Amino acid sequence: MTYSFHPDAELEFNISIDYYEECKRNLGLEFANEVYKTIQRILKYPKSWQVLDNDIRRCLTNRFPFGIIYYQRNEEIIILAVMQLNREPNYWRERSKS
């Protein structure tokens, strides 16, 4: 199984890496590694995480307050958002229509 990022999800992921790197050296790398570990869990068990809407699910990261919002299309995971959990909860919904 493969995965891809919605362009806005990739942008928010990169912005979050930069933010954590500004907070502390190498923290951005640690955040990125945690997100990739979460994606690997999703790829292994795509139907195991909380359903938010129809076939859209959320898997929480460890250590950082983020959730990966995604859906499965055939043998691909589409990541709609790398969502900071304190953010407005439904901001990503428009992305699922594109």
PDB file of C-alpha atoms in Angstrom:
ATOM      1  CA  MET A   1       0.000   0.000   0.000  1.00  0.00           C
ATOM      2  CA  THR A   2       1.184   3.541  -0.762  1.00  0.00           C
ATOM      3  CA  TYR A   3       0.255   6.984   0.546  1.00  0.00           C
ATOM      4  CA  SER A   4       0.119  10.547  -0.659  1.00  0.00           C
ATOM      5  CA  PHE A   5      -0.527  13.935   0.890  1.00  0.00           C
ATOM      6  CA  HIS A   6      -3.205  16.388  -0.156  1.00  0.00           C
ATOM      7  CA  PRO A   7      -1.149  19.512  -1.059  1.00  0.00           C
ATOM      8  CA  ASP A   8      -2.535  21.445   1.934  1.00  0.00           C
ATOM      9  CA  ALA A   9      -1.721  18.549   4.270  1.00  0.00           C
ATOM     10  CA  GLU A  10       1.852  18.468   3.010  1.00  0.00           C
ATOM     11  CA  LEU A  11       2.133  22.222   3.544  1.00  0.00           C
ATOM     12  CA  GLU A  12       0.815  22.081   7.117  1.00  0.00           C
ATOM     13  CA  PHE A  13       3.139  19.142   7.844  1.00  0.00           C
ATOM     14  CA  ASN A  14       6.153  21.159   6.665  1.00  0.00           C
ATOM     15  CA  ILE A  15       5.033  24.245   8.598  1.00  0.00           C
ATOM     16  CA  SER A  16       4.723  22.142  11.754  1.00  0.00           C
ATOM     17  CA  ILE A  17       8.209  20.691  11.237  1.00  0.00           C
ATOM     18  CA  ASP A  18       9.596  24.232  10.930  1.00  0.00           C
ATOM     19  CA  TYR A  19       7.697  25.357  14.033  1.00  0.00           C
ATOM     20  CA  TYR A  20       9.068  22.535  16.185  1.00  0.00           C
ATOM     21  CA  GLU A  21      12.560  23.065  14.814  1.00  0.00           C
ATOM     22  CA  GLU A  22      12.377  26.727  15.872  1.00  0.00           C
ATOM     23  CA  CYS A  23      11.300  25.642  19.362  1.00  0.00           C
ATOM     24  CA  LYS A  24      14.234  23.287  19.831  1.00  0.00           C
ATOM     25  CA  ARG A  25      16.973  21.955  17.608  1.00  0.00           C
ATOM     26  CA  ASN A  26      16.074  18.523  16.143  1.00  0.00           C
ATOM     27  CA  LEU A  27      12.532  18.664  17.540  1.00  0.00           C
ATOM     28  CA  GLY A  28      11.242  19.197  13.994  1.00  0.00           C
ATOM     29  CA  LEU A  29      13.002  16.000  12.932  1.00  0.00           C
ATOM     30  CA  GLU A  30      11.519  14.144  15.903  1.00  0.00           C
ATOM     31  CA  PHE A  31       8.062  15.414  14.944  1.00  0.00           C
ATOM     32  CA  ALA A  32       8.531  14.323  11.319  1.00  0.00           C
ATOM     33  CA  ASN A  33       9.672  10.873  12.458  1.00  0.00           C
ATOM     34  CA  GLU A  34       6.610  10.544  14.680  1.00  0.00           C
ATOM     35  CA  VAL A  35       4.284  11.480  11.819  1.00  0.00           C
ATOM     36  CA  TYR A  36       5.965   8.927   9.546  1.00  0.00           C
ATOM     37  CA  LYS A  37       5.645   6.242  12.248  1.00  0.00           C
ATOM     38  CA  THR A  38       1.947   7.074  12.473  1.00  0.00           C
ATOM     39  CA  ILE A  39       1.600   6.785   8.695  1.00  0.00           C
ATOM     40  CA  GLN A  40       3.272   3.361   8.853  1.00  0.00           C
ATOM     41  CA  ARG A  41       0.696   2.246  11.436  1.00  0.00           C
ATOM     42  CA  ILE A  42      -2.068   3.505   9.154  1.00  0.00           C
ATOM     43  CA  LEU A  43      -0.626   1.615   6.180  1.00  0.00           C
ATOM     44  CA  LYS A  44      -0.459  -1.575   8.216  1.00  0.00           C
ATOM     45  CA  TYR A  45      -3.949  -1.236   9.773  1.00  0.00           C
ATOM     46  CA  PRO A  46      -5.919   1.253   7.639  1.00  0.00           C
ATOM     47  CA  LYS A  47      -9.351   0.375   9.068  1.00  0.00           C
ATOM     48  CA  SER A  48      -8.310   0.419  12.734  1.00  0.00           C
ATOM     49  CA  TRP A  49      -8.657   4.090  13.540  1.00  0.00           C
ATOM     50  CA  GLN A  50     -11.539   6.333  14.517  1.00  0.00           C
ATOM     51  CA  VAL A  51     -14.072   7.104  11.778  1.00  0.00           C
ATOM     52  CA  LEU A  52     -14.843  10.820  11.512  1.00  0.00           C
ATOM     53  CA  ASP A  53     -17.105  10.893   8.468  1.00  0.00           C
ATOM     54  CA  ASN A  54     -18.016   8.101   6.018  1.00  0.00           C
ATOM     55  CA  ASP A  55     -14.639   6.576   5.100  1.00  0.00           C
ATOM     56  CA  ILE A  56     -12.476   9.360   6.579  1.00  0.00           C
ATOM     57  CA  ARG A  57     -10.508   8.358   9.659  1.00  0.00           C
ATOM     58  CA  ARG A  58      -8.143   9.887  12.211  1.00  0.00           C
ATOM     59  CA  CYS A  59      -5.072   8.293  13.741  1.00  0.00           C
ATOM     60  CA  LEU A  60      -3.380  10.139  16.597  1.00  0.00           C
ATOM     61  CA  THR A  61       0.368  10.575  16.785  1.00  0.00           C
ATOM     62  CA  ASN A  62       2.288   9.699  19.903  1.00  0.00           C
ATOM     63  CA  ARG A  63       4.105  12.421  21.804  1.00  0.00           C
ATOM     64  CA  PHE A  64       2.761  15.352  19.741  1.00  0.00           C
ATOM     65  CA  PRO A  65      -0.818  16.710  19.767  1.00  0.00           C
ATOM     66  CA  PHE A  66      -1.588  15.816  16.145  1.00  0.00           C
ATOM     67  CA  GLY A  67      -3.918  13.560  14.239  1.00  0.00           C
ATOM     68  CA  ILE A  68      -3.495  12.245  10.721  1.00  0.00           C
ATOM     69  CA  ILE A  69      -6.787  12.597   8.818  1.00  0.00           C
ATOM     70  CA  TYR A  70      -6.984  10.155   5.918  1.00  0.00           C
ATOM     71  CA  TYR A  71      -9.054   7.862   3.747  1.00  0.00           C
ATOM     72  CA  GLN A  72      -8.247   4.778   1.716  1.00  0.00           C
ATOM     73  CA  ARG A  73      -8.722   4.686  -2.050  1.00  0.00           C
ATOM     74  CA  ASN A  74      -7.965   1.248  -3.479  1.00  0.00           C
ATOM     75  CA  GLU A  75      -4.401   0.501  -2.351  1.00  0.00           C
ATOM     76  CA  GLU A  76      -3.534   4.114  -1.463  1.00  0.00           C
ATOM     77  CA  ILE A  77      -3.934   6.153   1.704  1.00  0.00           C
ATOM     78  CA  ILE A  78      -4.771   9.797   0.988  1.00  0.00           C
ATOM     79  CA  ILE A  79      -3.717  12.093   3.834  1.00  0.00           C
ATOM     80  CA  LEU A  80      -6.099  15.041   4.017  1.00  0.00           C
ATOM     81  CA  ALA A  81      -4.590  16.753   7.037  1.00  0.00           C
ATOM     82  CA  VAL A  82      -1.790  16.668   9.553  1.00  0.00           C
ATOM     83  CA  MET A  83      -4.055  18.276  12.117  1.00  0.00           C
ATOM     84  CA  GLN A  84      -2.921  20.017  15.262  1.00  0.00           C
ATOM     85  CA  LEU A  85      -5.562  18.835  17.728  1.00  0.00           C
ATOM     86  CA  ASN A  86      -6.162  22.269  19.267  1.00  0.00           C
ATOM     87  CA  ARG A  87      -7.105  23.700  15.872  1.00  0.00           C
ATOM     88  CA  GLU A  88     -10.645  24.116  14.586  1.00  0.00           C
ATOM     89  CA  PRO A  89     -11.714  20.465  14.275  1.00  0.00           C
ATOM     90  CA  ASN A  90     -13.411  20.473  10.868  1.00  0.00           C
ATOM     91  CA  TYR A  91     -11.226  22.813   8.830  1.00  0.00           C
ATOM     92  CA  TRP A  92     -10.044  19.953   6.591  1.00  0.00           C
ATOM     93  CA  ARG A  93     -13.518  18.830   5.407  1.00  0.00           C
ATOM     94  CA  GLU A  94     -13.397  20.855   2.156  1.00  0.00           C
ATOM     95  CA  ARG A  95     -10.281  18.921   1.152  1.00  0.00           C
ATOM     96  CA  SER A  96     -12.217  15.668   1.018  1.00  0.00           C
ATOM     97  CA  LYS A  97     -14.315  17.084  -1.841  1.00  0.00           C
ATOM     98  CA  SER A  98     -11.340  17.640  -4.139  1.00  0.00           C
TER      99      SER A  98
END
